[in-house]
Structures are given as C-alpha cells and as structure tokens.
Coordinates of C-alpha atoms in Angstrom, one line a residue:
X849 CA 120.0 123.7 95.8
X850 CA 118.3 126.8 97.4
X851 CA 119.4 130.1 98.8
X852 CA 117.6 132.5 101.1
X853 CA 118.1 136.2 100.3
X854 CA 117.2 138.5 103.2
X855 CA 117.2 142.1 104.3
X856 CA 116.8 143.6 107.8
X857 CA 115.0 140.7 109.5
X858 CA 113.1 139.7 106.4
X859 CA 114.0 136.6 104.5
X860 CA 113.7 135.9 100.8
X861 CA 114.1 132.5 99.3
X862 CA 116.2 131.1 96.4
X863 CA 115.0 127.5 95.9
X864 CA 117.0 125.4 93.4
X865 CA 115.7 122.1 92.0
X866 CA 118.2 119.3 92.4
X867 CA 121.5 119.2 94.2
X868 CA 124.8 120.6 93.1
X869 CA 126.8 117.8 94.7
X870 CA 129.4 116.7 92.2
X871 CA 129.1 120.0 90.3
X872 CA 131.5 122.1 92.4
X873 CA 129.4 122.9 95.4
X874 CA 129.0 120.7 98.4
X875 CA 125.7 120.9 100.3
X876 CA 127.5 119.7 103.5
X877 CA 129.3 123.0 104.1
X878 CA 129.5 126.6 103.1
X879 CA 130.2 127.2 99.4
X880 CA 133.9 127.4 98.7
X881 CA 133.4 131.0 97.5
X882 CA 132.2 132.1 100.9
X883 CA 134.6 134.2 102.9
X884 CA 134.6 135.6 106.4
X885 CA 133.7 139.3 106.7
X886 CA 136.6 140.2 109.1
X887 CA 139.0 143.0 108.4
X888 CA 138.3 146.4 107.0
X889 CA 137.9 147.7 103.5
X890 CA 139.7 150.9 104.4
X891 CA 142.8 149.5 106.0
X892 CA 146.2 150.5 104.8
X893 CA 147.5 153.4 102.8
X894 CA 146.2 154.2 99.3
X895 CA 149.2 154.7 97.1
X896 CA 148.7 156.5 93.8
X897 CA 151.8 155.3 92.0
X898 CA 151.3 152.8 89.2
X899 CA 153.0 149.4 89.0
X900 CA 154.3 147.8 85.8
X901 CA 152.5 145.0 84.0
X902 CA 155.2 142.6 85.2
X903 CA 154.8 143.6 88.8
X904 CA 151.0 143.3 88.5
X905 CA 151.4 139.8 87.1
X906 CA 153.7 138.8 89.8
X907 CA 151.3 140.1 92.4
X908 CA 148.4 138.2 91.0
X909 CA 150.6 135.1 91.0
X910 CA 151.4 135.6 94.6
X911 CA 147.7 135.6 95.4
X912 CA 147.3 132.2 93.7
X913 CA 150.6 130.6 94.8
X914 CA 150.6 128.4 97.9
X915 CA 152.9 129.7 100.7
X916 CA 155.0 126.5 100.5
X917 CA 156.1 127.7 97.1
X918 CA 157.1 131.1 98.4
X919 CA 154.1 133.2 97.4
X920 CA 152.3 135.3 100.0
X921 CA 150.0 138.3 99.5
X922 CA 150.9 139.8 102.9
X923 CA 154.6 140.0 101.8
X924 CA 153.8 142.3 98.9
X925 CA 154.3 146.0 99.0
X926 CA 151.3 148.4 98.9
X927 CA 151.9 149.1 95.2
X928 CA 152.1 145.4 94.4
X929 CA 148.9 144.7 96.4
X930 CA 147.1 147.4 94.5
X931 CA 148.4 146.1 91.2
X932 CA 147.0 142.7 92.0
X933 CA 143.5 144.2 92.3
X934 CA 143.5 145.3 88.7
X935 CA 142.7 143.4 85.5
X936 CA 145.5 141.6 83.8
X937 CA 145.4 143.7 80.6
X938 CA 146.1 146.8 82.5
X939 CA 142.5 148.1 82.3
X940 CA 141.3 150.1 85.3
X941 CA 137.8 151.2 86.4
X942 CA 138.4 154.5 84.6
X943 CA 138.4 152.6 81.3
X944 CA 134.7 151.8 81.7
X945 CA 131.7 154.1 81.9
X946 CA 128.0 154.3 82.9
X947 CA 125.2 156.9 82.4
X948 CA 121.6 157.5 83.2
X949 CA 119.0 156.4 80.6
X950 CA 115.2 156.4 80.8
X951 CA 113.7 153.2 82.1
X952 CA 111.0 153.7 79.4
X953 CA 112.7 152.6 76.2
X954 CA 110.5 155.0 74.2
X955 CA 112.2 157.9 76.0
X956 CA 115.7 158.7 74.6
X957 CA 116.8 160.7 77.7
X958 CA 120.4 160.3 78.8
X959 CA 122.3 162.0 81.5
X960 CA 125.7 161.9 83.1
X961 CA 125.9 160.3 86.6
X962 CA 127.4 163.6 87.7
X963 CA 124.1 165.5 87.1
X964 CA 121.5 166.1 89.8
X965 CA 118.6 164.4 88.1
X966 CA 115.9 161.9 89.2
X967 CA 113.5 161.7 86.4
X968 CA 113.6 161.2 82.6
X969 CA 112.3 163.9 80.2
X970 CA 109.0 162.0 80.0
X971 CA 108.6 161.9 83.8
X972 CA 109.6 158.2 84.2
X973 CA 112.3 156.7 86.3
X974 CA 116.0 156.6 85.3
X975 CA 118.2 153.6 85.1
X976 CA 122.0 153.3 85.2
X977 CA 123.3 151.8 82.0
X978 CA 126.9 150.5 81.7
X979 CA 129.0 150.4 78.5
X980 CA 128.6 146.6 78.0
X981 CA 130.8 146.6 74.9
X982 CA 133.7 147.9 77.0
X983 CA 133.0 145.4 79.8
X984 CA 132.7 142.5 77.2
X985 CA 136.3 143.1 76.0
X986 CA 137.5 141.5 79.3
X987 CA 137.0 137.7 79.1
X988 CA 134.6 136.2 81.7
X989 CA 137.3 134.2 83.4
X990 CA 139.3 137.4 84.1
X991 CA 136.3 139.0 85.7
X992 CA 135.8 135.9 87.9
X993 CA 139.5 135.9 88.9
X994 CA 139.4 139.6 89.6
X995 CA 136.4 139.5 91.8
X996 CA 137.7 136.5 93.7
X997 CA 141.1 138.2 94.3
X998 CA 139.5 141.3 95.7
X999 CA 136.9 139.7 98.0
X1000 CA 137.7 140.5 101.7
X1001 CA 141.1 142.1 101.0
X1002 CA 142.3 145.3 102.7
X1003 CA 143.2 147.2 99.5
X1004 CA 140.9 150.2 99.4
X1005 CA 138.1 150.0 98.4
X1006 CA 138.1 146.6 96.8
X1007 CA 137.6 144.5 100.0
X1008 CA 133.9 145.7 100.1
X1009 CA 131.4 143.3 98.6
X1010 CA 130.1 146.2 96.5
X1011 CA 133.4 147.8 95.5
X1012 CA 135.1 144.6 94.6
X1013 CA 132.8 144.9 91.6
X1014 CA 133.6 148.6 91.1
X1015 CA 133.8 148.4 87.2
X1016 CA 130.2 147.1 87.2
X1017 CA 129.0 149.7 89.8
X1018 CA 130.5 153.2 89.6
X1019 CA 133.6 152.9 87.3
X1020 CA 134.0 156.6 86.9
X1021 CA 134.8 157.8 90.4
X1022 CA 138.3 157.8 92.0
X1023 CA 139.0 155.3 94.7
X1024 CA 139.5 158.1 97.2
X1025 CA 135.9 159.4 96.7
X1026 CA 134.4 156.0 97.7
X1027 CA 132.6 156.0 101.0
X1028 CA 132.6 152.4 102.3
X1029 CA 132.3 150.5 105.6
X1030 CA 133.1 147.0 104.2
X1031 CA 129.5 146.4 103.3
X1032 CA 128.5 143.2 101.5
X1033 CA 130.4 139.9 101.7
X1034 CA 127.5 138.6 103.8
X1035 CA 127.4 134.9 104.6
X1036 CA 125.7 132.3 102.5
X1037 CA 125.0 129.2 104.5
X1038 CA 123.2 125.9 104.0
X1039 CA 119.8 125.9 105.9
X1040 CA 119.6 122.2 106.3
X1041 CA 117.1 121.9 109.1
X1042 CA 114.8 124.7 107.8
X1043 CA 115.0 123.0 104.3
X1044 CA 113.9 119.7 105.8
X1045 CA 110.9 121.5 107.4
X1046 CA 109.9 122.7 103.9
X1047 CA 110.7 119.4 102.2
X1048 CA 113.7 120.8 100.4
X1049 CA 117.2 119.3 100.5
X1050 CA 119.3 122.1 99.1
X1051 CA 118.2 125.4 100.6
X1052 CA 120.6 128.2 101.3
X1053 CA 120.3 131.5 103.2
X1054 CA 121.8 134.8 102.2
X1055 CA 121.2 137.3 105.0
X1056 CA 121.9 140.7 103.6
X1057 CA 121.0 142.3 106.9
X1058 CA 124.4 141.4 108.3
X1059 CA 125.7 144.8 107.6
X1060 CA 126.9 148.0 109.3
X1061 CA 123.4 149.5 110.0
X1062 CA 121.5 146.2 110.0
X1063 CA 119.9 146.1 106.6
X1064 CA 120.6 145.7 102.9
X1065 CA 120.2 149.4 102.4
X1066 CA 123.9 149.8 103.1
X1067 CA 124.7 148.1 99.8
X1068 CA 122.9 150.9 97.9
X1069 CA 123.7 153.8 100.2
X1070 CA 127.5 153.3 99.8
X1071 CA 127.1 153.9 96.1
X1072 CA 124.8 156.9 96.3
X1073 CA 126.9 158.7 99.0
X1074 CA 130.1 157.9 97.1
X1075 CA 128.7 159.5 94.0
X1076 CA 127.5 162.5 96.0
X1077 CA 130.9 162.8 97.6
X1078 CA 132.5 162.7 94.2
X1079 CA 130.1 165.4 92.9
X1080 CA 130.8 167.7 95.9
X1081 CA 134.5 167.3 95.3
X1082 CA 134.0 168.1 91.7
X1083 CA 132.3 171.4 92.6
X1084 CA 128.6 170.5 92.5
X1085 CA 126.6 172.8 94.9
X1086 CA 125.2 170.0 97.1
X1087 CA 124.8 171.0 100.7
X1088 CA 123.2 167.9 102.2
X1089 CA 121.5 164.5 101.4
X1090 CA 117.9 163.9 102.4
X1091 CA 115.4 161.1 102.5
X1092 CA 112.0 160.1 103.7
X1093 CA 112.1 156.9 105.6
X1094 CA 110.4 154.5 108.0
X1095 CA 113.7 153.4 109.5
X1096 CA 116.3 151.4 107.4
X1097 CA 117.0 154.0 104.7
X1098 CA 117.5 156.8 107.3
X1099 CA 119.9 154.6 109.3
X1100 CA 122.0 153.8 106.3
X1101 CA 122.0 157.4 105.0
X1102 CA 123.0 158.8 108.4
X1103 CA 125.9 156.4 108.8
X1104 CA 127.4 156.9 105.3
X1105 CA 126.9 160.6 105.3
X1106 CA 128.6 160.8 108.7
X1107 CA 131.5 158.8 107.3
X1108 CA 131.8 161.2 104.4
X1109 CA 131.3 164.3 106.5
X1110 CA 128.2 165.3 104.5
X1111 CA 125.1 166.6 106.3
X1112 CA 122.0 164.5 106.1
X1113 CA 118.3 165.2 106.7
X1114 CA 115.7 162.6 107.4
X1115 CA 111.9 162.9 107.3
X1116 CA 110.2 160.2 109.4
X1117 CA 106.4 159.6 110.1
X1118 CA 105.7 160.2 113.8
X1119 CA 105.4 157.1 116.0
X1120 CA 106.0 154.7 113.1
X1121 CA 109.8 154.1 113.5
X1122 CA 111.4 151.7 116.0
X1123 CA 113.8 153.0 118.6
X1124 CA 116.6 150.9 117.1
X1125 CA 116.1 152.5 113.7
X1126 CA 115.6 156.0 115.1
X1127 CA 118.7 156.1 117.2
X1128 CA 121.0 155.5 114.3
X1129 CA 120.5 158.7 112.3
X1130 CA 120.3 160.7 115.5
X1131 CA 123.6 159.2 116.7
X1132 CA 125.2 159.9 113.3
X1133 CA 124.3 163.6 113.5
X1134 CA 121.4 163.6 111.0
X1135 CA 118.7 166.3 111.2
X1136 CA 115.7 164.2 112.0
X1137 CA 112.2 165.5 111.6
X1138 CA 109.2 163.6 112.9
X1139 CA 106.1 164.5 110.9
X1140 CA 102.5 163.9 111.7
X1141 CA 101.9 162.0 108.4
X1142 CA 102.6 158.6 106.8
X1143 CA 105.6 157.7 104.6
X1144 CA 103.8 158.9 101.5
X1145 CA 103.4 162.3 103.1
X1146 CA 107.1 162.4 104.1
X1147 CA 108.0 161.4 100.5
X1148 CA 106.0 164.3 99.0
X1149 CA 107.6 166.7 101.3
X1150 CA 111.2 165.6 100.7
X1151 CA 110.6 165.8 96.9
X1152 CA 109.4 169.4 97.4
X1153 CA 112.5 170.2 99.5
X1154 CA 115.1 168.8 97.1
X1155 CA 113.4 170.7 94.3
X1156 CA 113.9 174.0 96.1
X1157 CA 117.1 173.6 98.0
X1158 CA 120.6 172.1 97.2
X1159 CA 119.8 168.8 98.9
X1160 CA 120.3 165.5 97.1
X1161 CA 117.5 163.0 97.2
X1162 CA 118.5 159.5 98.5
X1163 CA 115.2 157.6 98.2
X1164 CA 115.0 154.6 95.9
X1165 CA 113.5 156.6 93.0
X1166 CA 117.3 157.5 92.7
X1167 CA 118.6 154.5 90.7
X1168 CA 122.1 154.7 92.0
X1169 CA 121.3 152.6 95.0
X1170 CA 120.3 149.7 92.8
X1171 CA 123.8 149.5 91.5
X1172 CA 125.0 148.5 94.9
X1173 CA 122.1 146.2 95.6
X1174 CA 122.7 144.2 92.3
X1175 CA 126.1 143.0 93.7
X1176 CA 124.1 140.5 95.8
X1177 CA 123.5 138.5 92.7
X1178 CA 127.2 138.5 91.8
X1179 CA 128.0 137.4 95.4
X1180 CA 125.6 134.6 95.3
X1181 CA 127.1 133.2 92.1
X1182 CA 130.6 133.8 93.4
X1183 CA 129.8 131.9 96.6
X1184 CA 128.4 129.0 94.6
X1185 CA 131.7 128.9 92.5
X1186 CA 130.0 130.8 89.7
X1187 CA 126.9 128.7 89.5
X1188 CA 123.5 130.3 89.9
X1189 CA 120.5 128.9 91.8
X1190 CA 117.3 127.8 90.0
X1191 CA 115.1 130.1 92.0
X1192 CA 115.8 133.3 94.0
X1193 CA 112.9 134.5 96.2
X1194 CA 113.3 138.1 97.4
X1195 CA 111.2 140.2 99.8
X1196 CA 109.2 142.6 97.7
X1197 CA 109.1 146.0 99.3
X1198 CA 109.1 148.6 96.6
X1199 CA 110.5 146.0 94.2
X1200 CA 113.8 147.8 93.8
X1201 CA 115.7 144.8 95.1
X1202 CA 114.0 142.4 92.6
X1203 CA 115.0 144.6 89.7
X1204 CA 118.5 145.1 91.1
X1205 CA 119.0 141.3 91.5
X1206 CA 117.8 140.8 87.9
X1207 CA 120.3 143.4 86.7
X1208 CA 123.2 141.6 88.4
X1209 CA 122.2 138.2 87.0
X1210 CA 121.6 139.6 83.6
X1211 CA 125.0 141.3 83.5
X1212 CA 126.8 138.1 84.5
X1213 CA 125.0 136.2 81.7
X1214 CA 125.6 138.8 79.1
X1215 CA 129.3 138.9 80.0
X1216 CA 129.6 135.2 80.0
X1217 CA 130.3 134.6 83.7
X1218 CA 127.2 132.4 84.0
X1219 CA 125.1 130.5 81.5
X1220 CA 121.6 131.5 82.6
X1221 CA 119.4 133.8 84.8
X1222 CA 117.6 132.2 87.7
X1223 CA 113.9 132.5 88.2
X1224 CA 113.0 135.3 90.5
X1225 CA 110.0 135.2 92.8
X1226 CA 108.7 138.0 95.1
X1227 CA 107.5 137.4 98.6
X1228 CA 105.2 140.2 99.7
X1229 CA 102.9 140.6 102.6
X1230 CA 99.5 141.9 101.4
X1231 CA 98.4 145.4 102.6
X1232 CA 95.0 145.7 104.2
X1233 CA 93.5 147.5 101.3
X1234 CA 94.0 144.8 98.7
X1235 CA 91.0 143.7 96.7
X1236 CA 89.3 140.4 97.4
X1237 CA 91.1 137.3 96.0
X1238 CA 88.6 136.6 93.3
X1239 CA 88.8 140.1 91.9
X1240 CA 92.6 140.1 92.2
X1241 CA 92.9 136.8 90.4
X1242 CA 90.6 137.9 87.7
X1243 CA 92.6 141.1 87.1
X1244 CA 96.0 139.5 87.3
X1245 CA 95.8 135.9 86.0
X1246 CA 98.8 133.7 86.8
X1247 CA 100.2 130.8 84.8
X1248 CA 101.4 127.7 86.5
X1249 CA 105.0 128.6 85.7
X1250 CA 104.8 132.1 87.2
X1251 CA 105.5 131.0 90.8
X1252 CA 107.8 128.4 92.4
X1253 CA 106.4 125.2 94.0
X1254 CA 106.9 126.6 97.5
X1255 CA 104.3 129.3 96.7
X1256 CA 101.8 127.0 95.0
X1257 CA 100.6 125.0 98.0
X1258 CA 98.0 125.7 100.6
X1259 CA 100.1 124.3 103.4
X1260 CA 100.5 125.6 106.9
X1261 CA 103.9 127.0 107.6
X1262 CA 105.7 125.8 110.8
X1263 CA 103.6 126.3 113.9
X1264 CA 105.7 129.1 115.2
X1265 CA 104.5 131.3 112.4
X1266 CA 100.9 130.1 112.7
X1267 CA 99.6 131.4 109.3
X1268 CA 98.4 129.2 106.4
X1269 CA 99.9 129.9 103.0
X1270 CA 97.1 130.8 100.6
X1271 CA 96.4 128.8 97.4
X1272 CA 98.0 129.9 94.2
X1273 CA 96.2 132.8 92.7
X1274 CA 94.9 134.1 96.0
X1275 CA 98.0 135.9 97.4
X1276 CA 95.9 138.7 98.8
X1277 CA 94.3 136.6 101.5
X1278 CA 94.6 133.6 103.8
X1279 CA 92.2 130.9 105.1
X1280 CA 90.5 131.9 108.3
X1281 CA 90.2 128.3 109.4
X1282 CA 92.7 126.7 111.8
X1283 CA 96.0 125.4 110.5
X1284 CA 96.1 121.7 109.6
X1285 CA 98.6 119.3 111.1
X1286 CA 102.2 120.7 110.7
X1287 CA 104.1 117.5 110.1
X1288 CA 106.5 117.5 107.1
X1289 CA 104.2 114.9 105.5
X1290 CA 101.1 117.2 105.5
X1291 CA 102.8 120.6 105.1
X1292 CA 103.1 120.3 101.3
X1293 CA 99.6 119.1 100.6
X1294 CA 98.0 120.5 97.4
X1295 CA 95.5 123.2 97.9
X1296 CA 91.8 122.1 98.0
X1297 CA 88.9 124.4 97.2
X1298 CA 88.0 126.5 100.2
X1299 CA 84.7 125.5 101.8
X1300 CA 82.1 128.2 102.3
X1301 CA 82.8 128.0 106.0
X1302 CA 86.5 129.0 105.3
X1303 CA 86.1 132.2 103.5
X1304 CA 89.1 134.1 102.1
X1305 CA 89.1 137.5 103.8
X1306 CA 91.3 140.6 103.5
X1307 CA 94.3 140.4 105.9
X1308 CA 93.2 143.3 108.1
X1309 CA 90.0 141.4 109.0
X1310 CA 91.8 138.2 109.9
X1311 CA 93.9 139.6 112.7
X1312 CA 91.0 140.0 115.0
X1313 CA 88.3 137.9 113.3
X1314 CA 86.1 141.0 112.8
X1315 CA 86.3 144.1 110.6
X1316 CA 87.8 147.3 111.9
X1317 CA 85.3 149.6 113.7
X1318 CA 85.4 152.2 111.0
X1319 CA 84.6 149.8 108.2
X1320 CA 81.7 147.6 107.0
X1321 CA 82.2 143.8 107.0
X1322 CA 83.6 142.6 103.7
X1323 CA 81.7 140.1 101.6
X1324 CA 83.4 136.7 102.1
X1325 CA 85.1 135.4 98.9
X1326 CA 85.8 131.8 98.2
X1327 CA 89.5 131.1 97.6
X1328 CA 90.2 129.6 94.2
X1329 CA 91.6 126.0 94.2
X1330 CA 95.2 125.3 93.3
X1331 CA 95.9 123.2 90.2
X1332 CA 99.7 123.1 90.7
X1333 CA 101.7 120.1 91.8
X1334 CA 103.4 120.4 95.2
X1335 CA 107.1 119.8 95.5
X1336 CA 108.4 116.3 96.3

C-alpha cells in the first residue's frame, strides 16, 4: 500500500510494501475512513451550556446507531451535538495542556504558548510539547472514536481536519477563539494507474493542497492565527501578524488574519511570486511589500521588524504551525482505518512538514492508536549551488536502508517529466545522457555506473547543457553506481 502526500502542486510519496487487502482497507476504493469535505466547520450556533454525562452518552450512541433503529445525529439538539464531540469520561480540551520547550534537549528553556517568543534561551528553535501523561489517561480506542465522530461535522470547531484533534493541537484555547475555514479532511485516493507506471500495486495520494488558499500552509496557519487571536483577546499587545514569503505562506496568513479581523503584513521578494499567490494577500487586505531582495533578505527584515514592533512572526521558525501540519499523519491513519503505511514520502522544503508528520505518527504510537511509525523519506529538488555528487556522497554517506526502493534506482521517470532519477547516493545531480526507454519493464532497472561520456553535473548546468555565463564550467564528476535492489 502506498500514499502520496502533497502540498501546493508538489507531491510526496508514501509507498507501502504489500497490500492491505484483507486487513481492513480495500485497494479497490477510497479508504473507509475517507470523508467528503462538504459542509462548513463554522456552521450552527456555539452553545456554552454543558450537557450531562447521560446526555453525552446518548448523543454518542446516536452517532453510531443506524437510522432504522431510531438514531440520527441531525435530530439532536445543539447541546447534544456538542456533547457528542467530547470524550466519554467528561474530559474536555481544557483538561490537557501544552508548552514551548527547547528543541535542543540540553537547553531547559520552557515557555507558555501565550508568550511572544520564537527562540530558546540558547538561541535554538522551540518545539511544542504536550502533556503526554494526561493524554495517555484516555484509552486509544476512545481517541479513535472521538476523532471519527468529529470528522466533517458542523459542530464548531471540530469539523475541521485540524481542530477535530484539538486536544493534540492547542488544547488550552477556547473554541470561540479558533479561526478555521474547514481546513484539512483532504482526500486520500488510490492512484492505481500512476502506481502501475511505477511498478507499485498499492499507491495512495494525499493532496494536502486541496485547501482554502491552495496549499498545506492552511493547516499550520489556522493554529498560529488562532493562538494569536486568543492572545489578543487575553490582552497581549499584538497589533498585526507578519511574514516573509514567496507565495503560499502569505496567501494563508492573509486569509486567516482576514477571517479573524487581525491586520497582516507580508514581505515578498520582487518578481519572484506568481500572480495567483500575490492576489490572495492583496485581496484579503494584507499590507504587501515587494522588496528588491531574495527570500532570505525578506526574512532578515521581518525578524528585525517583529523585534522592534508589536508584530507577531508567522514564519515557520514559529513552531505553532507544525501542530496543525502534524494532523496530516493522523488523517492518513484515520483514513486507512487506523493503519499506517510503510513509507511516507514528503516534499522537503524547509523540512518542517517532515518533522510535523513524524510528530503526528509518534504521538499516535505513544498513545497506542497505532503500533508503529512509518518510514519517512524526503523528496527535494537540488539547488544549483550543491556540491558535486562525489563530494556530497563522501560527506553524507548513505546506508542501503536510508532510502525507499523508489529512490534507489537510476530509472527514467515517465516521459512527460523527461528527467532521469539519479543513482542512490547522488541526489545532487542527474545524468546528462538521454532517457532510456520508458516502458514499465525498463523503468525500474538498477543503476549502472555512469560512463565517462555521461558525467554527473550540477542541476543548473543541465538545463541548457552549458554553464551560466557568469561561472566557469564545473569539472565533470562520475555518478557512483547503485548497489541497491530495485522494487519488484
């Protein structure tokens, strides 16, 4: 079984060895956990009165009882519906907690999530740590049942794919402070034909870009803006939220800040953002500044600005966003009837998603919802400045188990992509020679040593066949051979 995990137009892969047929998931249709994304997470009133334990139990039973036996969720009152969205023991999100800790375990820094802080005392990144002992007091079957009951419902804010896991995301903020646009709940479907092209029989696609602003950034931005909304309501002197961006982050920030009525400021590198991405923050009322620099220059400037003015930083060095992005892991398991794939391949980017997915799978295993953590692989396009393959391989040796079979071959991807996949250990370059035949039988051939006439060159040289005018031609490097076995 395999599942693709994707963002805004980029795909990641989650290959799984062997089929799950007979184990609860049919490869002939969407997983039984998958649900349509219709409806709104914000529909209906938000009653504040509490229901009794008996009422809550009856409401949960109504969710699980067939209509022929008289049970129907839509016949419940608002209070009963809200009661059905809570844990059976009467626990609420307020019974759980989370805090900032230093990512570096040698740094004992801790902070409340209500503090405006982005770095640990030692200068390293912060991570959001949940009270796992409190979460573990709820049996795993109750967590599964709770998440399944909430998915796609109209009881605020639990219909969201992120906020249906509120206890695992931001347990400490009131429901009325949540800023959500029904993000998440993205489709997971069987990529049968694409899987056959790759020689795989159980490949699934999770397209996280099916979201309000067109990218997975919505999953993290709903959490960050909700926390900022809560902090502002609690009296924190925050006047706006700002970010540096090349498109997707600014689109998500503009949309969620507009929904919350919070001003947003965006720093963009001039002429490096698509019109589709630029129009979103502008349409949502963001203050957009186009700067004659690159993303790194924009990032340095926004960090200076938030250090001098009451503007909250929304870039991914703020670990709140990862709490929303980790819910993709829970959704994948949920849509596979609480099984996890063998491999999950994720677009690299700044590696925030990879860590977020790991956090989600790790939480599920620690709390007993699943029995293992899948292997995670990163798919990343090499920047032009990467070192030659032989140098990269020497500095970062790989073991045969460090990459999935799909990344261990020197095959040519389908002709519409037209780029050969490099041999294992030479991820920083590709063959300059033409693609071999692209039939399924030849596409998974083992890598052979590159001949001297097929040098491995940096990516920026291959696009035109000659080095850029401002540089000297690089010294050709021979791609190392692959010793790994291709998939069946």
